[in-house]
XYZ file of N, CA and C in Angstrom:
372
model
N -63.221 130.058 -30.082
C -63.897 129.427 -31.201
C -65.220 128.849 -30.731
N -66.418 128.744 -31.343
C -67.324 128.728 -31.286
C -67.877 127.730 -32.637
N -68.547 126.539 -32.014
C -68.922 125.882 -33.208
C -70.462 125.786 -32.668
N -71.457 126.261 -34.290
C -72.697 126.080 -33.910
C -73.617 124.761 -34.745
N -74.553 124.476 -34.691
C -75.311 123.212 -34.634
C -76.558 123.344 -34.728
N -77.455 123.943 -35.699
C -78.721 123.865 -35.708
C -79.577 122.391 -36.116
N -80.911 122.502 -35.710
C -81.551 121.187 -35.588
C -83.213 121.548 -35.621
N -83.958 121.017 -35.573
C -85.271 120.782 -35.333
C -86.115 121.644 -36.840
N -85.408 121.736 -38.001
C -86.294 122.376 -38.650
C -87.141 120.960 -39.585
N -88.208 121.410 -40.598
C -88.177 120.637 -41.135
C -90.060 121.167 -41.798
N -90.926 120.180 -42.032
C -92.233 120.612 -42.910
C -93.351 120.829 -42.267
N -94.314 121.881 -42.329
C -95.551 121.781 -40.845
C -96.630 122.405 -41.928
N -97.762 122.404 -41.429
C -98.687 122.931 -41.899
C -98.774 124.569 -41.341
N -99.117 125.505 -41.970
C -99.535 126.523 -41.587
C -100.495 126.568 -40.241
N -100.113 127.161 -39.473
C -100.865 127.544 -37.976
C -99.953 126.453 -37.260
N -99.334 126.062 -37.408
C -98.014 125.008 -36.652
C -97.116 125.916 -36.166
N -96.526 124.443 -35.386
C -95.338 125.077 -34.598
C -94.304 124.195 -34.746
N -92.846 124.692 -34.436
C -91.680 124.179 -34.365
C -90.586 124.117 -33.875
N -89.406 124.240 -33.204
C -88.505 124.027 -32.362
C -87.779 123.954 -32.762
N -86.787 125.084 -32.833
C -85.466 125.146 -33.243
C -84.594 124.813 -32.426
N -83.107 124.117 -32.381
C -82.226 124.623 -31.374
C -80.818 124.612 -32.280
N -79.929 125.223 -31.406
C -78.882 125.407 -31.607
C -77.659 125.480 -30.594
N -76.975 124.348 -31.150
C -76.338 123.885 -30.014
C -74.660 124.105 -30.283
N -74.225 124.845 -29.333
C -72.948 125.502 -29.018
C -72.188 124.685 -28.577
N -70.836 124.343 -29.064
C -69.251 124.059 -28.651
C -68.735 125.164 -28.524
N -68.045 125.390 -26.954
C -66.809 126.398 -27.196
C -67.173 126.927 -25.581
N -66.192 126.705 -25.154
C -66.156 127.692 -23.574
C -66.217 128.648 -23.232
N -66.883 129.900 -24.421
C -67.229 130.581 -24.058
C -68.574 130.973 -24.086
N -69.132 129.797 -25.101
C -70.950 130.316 -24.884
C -71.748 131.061 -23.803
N -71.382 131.066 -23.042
C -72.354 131.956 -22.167
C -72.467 133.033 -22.195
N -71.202 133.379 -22.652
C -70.581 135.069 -22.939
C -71.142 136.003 -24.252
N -71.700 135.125 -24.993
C -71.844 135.237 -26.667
C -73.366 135.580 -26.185
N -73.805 136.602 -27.453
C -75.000 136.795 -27.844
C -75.257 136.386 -28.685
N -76.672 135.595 -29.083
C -76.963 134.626 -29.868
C -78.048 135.395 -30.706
N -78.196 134.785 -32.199
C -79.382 135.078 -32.244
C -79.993 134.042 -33.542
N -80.800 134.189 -34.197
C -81.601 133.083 -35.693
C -81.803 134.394 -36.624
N -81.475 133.853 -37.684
C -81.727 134.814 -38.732
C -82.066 133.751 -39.682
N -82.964 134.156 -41.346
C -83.408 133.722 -42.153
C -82.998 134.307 -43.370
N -83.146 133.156 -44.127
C -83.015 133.255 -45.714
C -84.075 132.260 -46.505
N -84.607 133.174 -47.330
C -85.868 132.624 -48.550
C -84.849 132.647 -49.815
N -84.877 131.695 -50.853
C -84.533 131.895 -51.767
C -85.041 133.252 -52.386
N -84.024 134.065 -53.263
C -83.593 135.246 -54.005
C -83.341 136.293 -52.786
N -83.867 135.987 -51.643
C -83.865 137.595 -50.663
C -82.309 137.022 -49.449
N -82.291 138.061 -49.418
C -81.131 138.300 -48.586
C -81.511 137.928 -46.952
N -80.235 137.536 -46.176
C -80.509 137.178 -44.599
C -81.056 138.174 -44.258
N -82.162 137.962 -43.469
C -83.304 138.938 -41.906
C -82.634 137.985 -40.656
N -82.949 139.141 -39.554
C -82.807 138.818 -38.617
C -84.399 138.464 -37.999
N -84.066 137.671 -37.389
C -85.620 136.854 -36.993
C -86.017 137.365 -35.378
N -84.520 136.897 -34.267
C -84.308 137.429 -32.703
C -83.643 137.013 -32.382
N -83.338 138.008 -31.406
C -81.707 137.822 -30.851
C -81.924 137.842 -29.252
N -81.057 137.409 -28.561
C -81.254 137.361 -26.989
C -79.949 137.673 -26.359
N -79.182 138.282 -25.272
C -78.014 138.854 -24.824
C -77.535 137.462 -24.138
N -76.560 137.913 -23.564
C -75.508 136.811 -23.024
C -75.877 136.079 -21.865
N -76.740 136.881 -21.341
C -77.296 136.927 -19.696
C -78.946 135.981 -19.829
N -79.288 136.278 -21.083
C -80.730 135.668 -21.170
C -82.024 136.894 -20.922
N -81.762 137.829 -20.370
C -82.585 138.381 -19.879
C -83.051 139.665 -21.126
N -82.724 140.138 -22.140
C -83.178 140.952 -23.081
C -83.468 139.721 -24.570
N -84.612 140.292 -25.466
C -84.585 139.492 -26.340
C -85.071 140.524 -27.143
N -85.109 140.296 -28.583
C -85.645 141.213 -29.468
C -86.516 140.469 -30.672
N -86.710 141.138 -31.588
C -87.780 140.531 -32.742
C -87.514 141.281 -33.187
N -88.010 140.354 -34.583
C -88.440 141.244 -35.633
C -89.852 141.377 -35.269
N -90.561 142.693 -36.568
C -92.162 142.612 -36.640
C -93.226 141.560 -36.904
N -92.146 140.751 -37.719
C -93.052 140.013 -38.961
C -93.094 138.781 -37.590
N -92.368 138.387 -36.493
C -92.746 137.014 -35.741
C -92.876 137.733 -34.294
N -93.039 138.752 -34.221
C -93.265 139.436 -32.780
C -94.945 138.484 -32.185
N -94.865 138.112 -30.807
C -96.107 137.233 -30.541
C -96.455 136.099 -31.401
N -95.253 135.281 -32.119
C -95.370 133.870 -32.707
C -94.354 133.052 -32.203
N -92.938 133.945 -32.271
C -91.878 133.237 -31.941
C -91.167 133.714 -30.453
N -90.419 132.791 -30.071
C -90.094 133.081 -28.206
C -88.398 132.396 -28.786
N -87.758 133.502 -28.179
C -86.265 133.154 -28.170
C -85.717 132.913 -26.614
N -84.520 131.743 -26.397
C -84.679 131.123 -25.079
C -83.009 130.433 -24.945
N -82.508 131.003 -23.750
C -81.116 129.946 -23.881
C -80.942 129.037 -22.653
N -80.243 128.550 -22.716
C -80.035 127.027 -21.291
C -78.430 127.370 -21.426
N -77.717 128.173 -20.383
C -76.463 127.741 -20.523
C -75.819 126.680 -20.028
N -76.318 125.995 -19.280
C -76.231 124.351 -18.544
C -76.314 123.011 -19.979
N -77.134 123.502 -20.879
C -76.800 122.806 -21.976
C -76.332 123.730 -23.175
N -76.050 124.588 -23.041
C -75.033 125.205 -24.463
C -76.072 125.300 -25.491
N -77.152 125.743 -25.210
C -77.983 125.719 -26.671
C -79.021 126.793 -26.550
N -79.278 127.243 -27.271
C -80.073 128.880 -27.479
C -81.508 127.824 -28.304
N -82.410 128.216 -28.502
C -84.058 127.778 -28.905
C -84.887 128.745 -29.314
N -85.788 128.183 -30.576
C -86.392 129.276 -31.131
C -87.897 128.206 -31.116
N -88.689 128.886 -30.426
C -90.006 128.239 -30.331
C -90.683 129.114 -31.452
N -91.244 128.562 -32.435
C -92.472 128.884 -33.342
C -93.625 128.893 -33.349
N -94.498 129.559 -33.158
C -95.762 128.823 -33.278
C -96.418 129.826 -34.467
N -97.690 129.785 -34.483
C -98.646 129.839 -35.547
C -97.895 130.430 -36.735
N -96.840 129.170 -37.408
C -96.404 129.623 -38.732
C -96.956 129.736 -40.134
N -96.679 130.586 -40.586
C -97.091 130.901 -42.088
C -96.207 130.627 -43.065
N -96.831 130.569 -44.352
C -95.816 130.665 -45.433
C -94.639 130.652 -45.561
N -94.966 132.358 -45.218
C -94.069 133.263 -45.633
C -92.422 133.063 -44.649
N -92.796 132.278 -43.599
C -91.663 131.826 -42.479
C -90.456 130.741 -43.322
N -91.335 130.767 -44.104
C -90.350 129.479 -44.955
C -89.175 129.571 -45.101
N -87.671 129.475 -45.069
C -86.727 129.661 -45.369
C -86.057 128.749 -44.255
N -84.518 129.131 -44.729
C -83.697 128.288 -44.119
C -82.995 129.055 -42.986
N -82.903 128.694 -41.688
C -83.246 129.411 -40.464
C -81.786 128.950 -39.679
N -80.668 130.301 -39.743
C -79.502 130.127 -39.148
C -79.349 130.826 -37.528
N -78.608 129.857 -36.991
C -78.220 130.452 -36.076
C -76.819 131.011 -35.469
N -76.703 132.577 -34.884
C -75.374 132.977 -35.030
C -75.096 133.714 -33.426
N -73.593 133.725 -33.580
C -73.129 134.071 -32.135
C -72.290 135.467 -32.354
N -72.503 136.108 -31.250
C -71.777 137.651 -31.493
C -70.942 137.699 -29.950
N -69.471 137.638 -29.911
C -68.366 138.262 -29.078
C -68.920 138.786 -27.581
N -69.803 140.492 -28.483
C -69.699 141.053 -27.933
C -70.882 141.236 -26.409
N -71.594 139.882 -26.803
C -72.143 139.433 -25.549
C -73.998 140.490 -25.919
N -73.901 141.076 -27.191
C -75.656 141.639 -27.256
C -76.183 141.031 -28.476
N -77.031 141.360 -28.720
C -77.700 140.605 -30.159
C -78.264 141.590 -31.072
N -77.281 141.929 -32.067
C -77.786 143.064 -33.173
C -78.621 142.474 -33.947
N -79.133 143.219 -34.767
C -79.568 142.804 -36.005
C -79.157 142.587 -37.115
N -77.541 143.157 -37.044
C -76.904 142.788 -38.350
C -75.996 141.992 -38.767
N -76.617 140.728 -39.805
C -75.072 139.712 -39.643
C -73.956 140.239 -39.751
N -73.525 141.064 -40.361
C -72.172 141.015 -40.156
C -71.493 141.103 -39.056
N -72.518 141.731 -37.389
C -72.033 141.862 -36.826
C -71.416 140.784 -35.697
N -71.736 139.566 -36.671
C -71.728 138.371 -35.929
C -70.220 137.713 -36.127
N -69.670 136.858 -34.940
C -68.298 135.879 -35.653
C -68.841 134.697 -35.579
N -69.334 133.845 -35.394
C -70.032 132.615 -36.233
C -71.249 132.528 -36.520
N -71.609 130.718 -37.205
C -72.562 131.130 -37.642
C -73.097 129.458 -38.073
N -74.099 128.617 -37.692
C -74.336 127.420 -37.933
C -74.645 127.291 -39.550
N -74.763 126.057 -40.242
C -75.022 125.310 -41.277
C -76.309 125.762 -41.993
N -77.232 126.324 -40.939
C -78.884 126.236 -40.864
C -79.398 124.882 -40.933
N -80.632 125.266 -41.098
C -81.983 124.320 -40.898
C -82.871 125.011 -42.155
N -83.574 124.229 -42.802
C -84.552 124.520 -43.292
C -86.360 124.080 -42.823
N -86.914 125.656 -42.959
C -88.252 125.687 -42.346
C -89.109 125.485 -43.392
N -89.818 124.720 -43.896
C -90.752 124.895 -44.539
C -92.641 124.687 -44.474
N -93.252 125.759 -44.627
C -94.635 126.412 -43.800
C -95.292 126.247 -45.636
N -96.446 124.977 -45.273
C -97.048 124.667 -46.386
C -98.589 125.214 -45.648
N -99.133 125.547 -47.009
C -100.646 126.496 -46.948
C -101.368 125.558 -46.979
C-alpha cells in the first residue's frame, strides 16, 4: 500500500515557477514508478512526466518538455515536479501517481495509486 501526498501547488503569475512534491508512505516507494498528471476542468487527465524507480529515466510530455524537471529523493520518500516558465494553459489540478511496476507510462490507468492533487493556477 502506498499512500500519496501532494503539496506545493497554488497561484503564480505567468513566466513563474513552482514546486510540486509528493510525498510517499509505504515501504515500498523506491520500487514504484512515479509520475504527475493533470486535469483542467471539462478535459480529461494528461500525463505531464513520469520518472522510473531507479531515478535515472524521465519522460514528458510536449506541451512542458524544457519547463518542467521531474526528480525523486528516496531518502525522503518524495518524487518533485519543478515548474518553471508557466503559462495559462498549465492551470489545472496536478496529481501525483505511483505504478507497481517500477516504469512510468503515460496511462492512468496504468497506475495503482494516486494522491488528492494540488491545484495549479497560471494567471496572464
Amino acid at each position: 500500500q502506498v499512500h500519496l501526498l501532494e503539496s506545493g501547488g497554488g497561484l503564480v503569475q505567468a513566466g513563474g515557477s513552482l514546486r510540486l512534491s509528493c510525498a510517499a508512505a509505504g515501504r515500498t516507494f523506491s520500487s514504484y514508478g512515479m509520475a504527475w498528471f493533470r486535469q483542467a476542468p471539462g478535459l480529461e487527465r494528461e500525463f505531464v512526466s513520469g520518472i522510473n524507480w531507479s531515478g535515472d529515466r524521465q519522460s514528458y510530455a510536449d506541451s512542458v518538455k524544457g519547463r518542467f524537471a521531474i526528480s525523486r529523493d528516496h531518502g525522503k520518500n518524495t518524487v518533485y515536479l519543478q515548474m518553471n516558465s508557466l503559462k495559462p494553459e498549465d492551470t489545472a489540478v496536478y496529481y501525483c501517481a505511483a505504478q507497481a511496476s517500477g516504469v512510468a507510462v503515460g496511462i492512468p490507468s496504468e497506475y495503482d495509486y494516486w494522491g488528492q492533487g494540488t491545484q495549479v493556477t497560471v494567471s496572464s
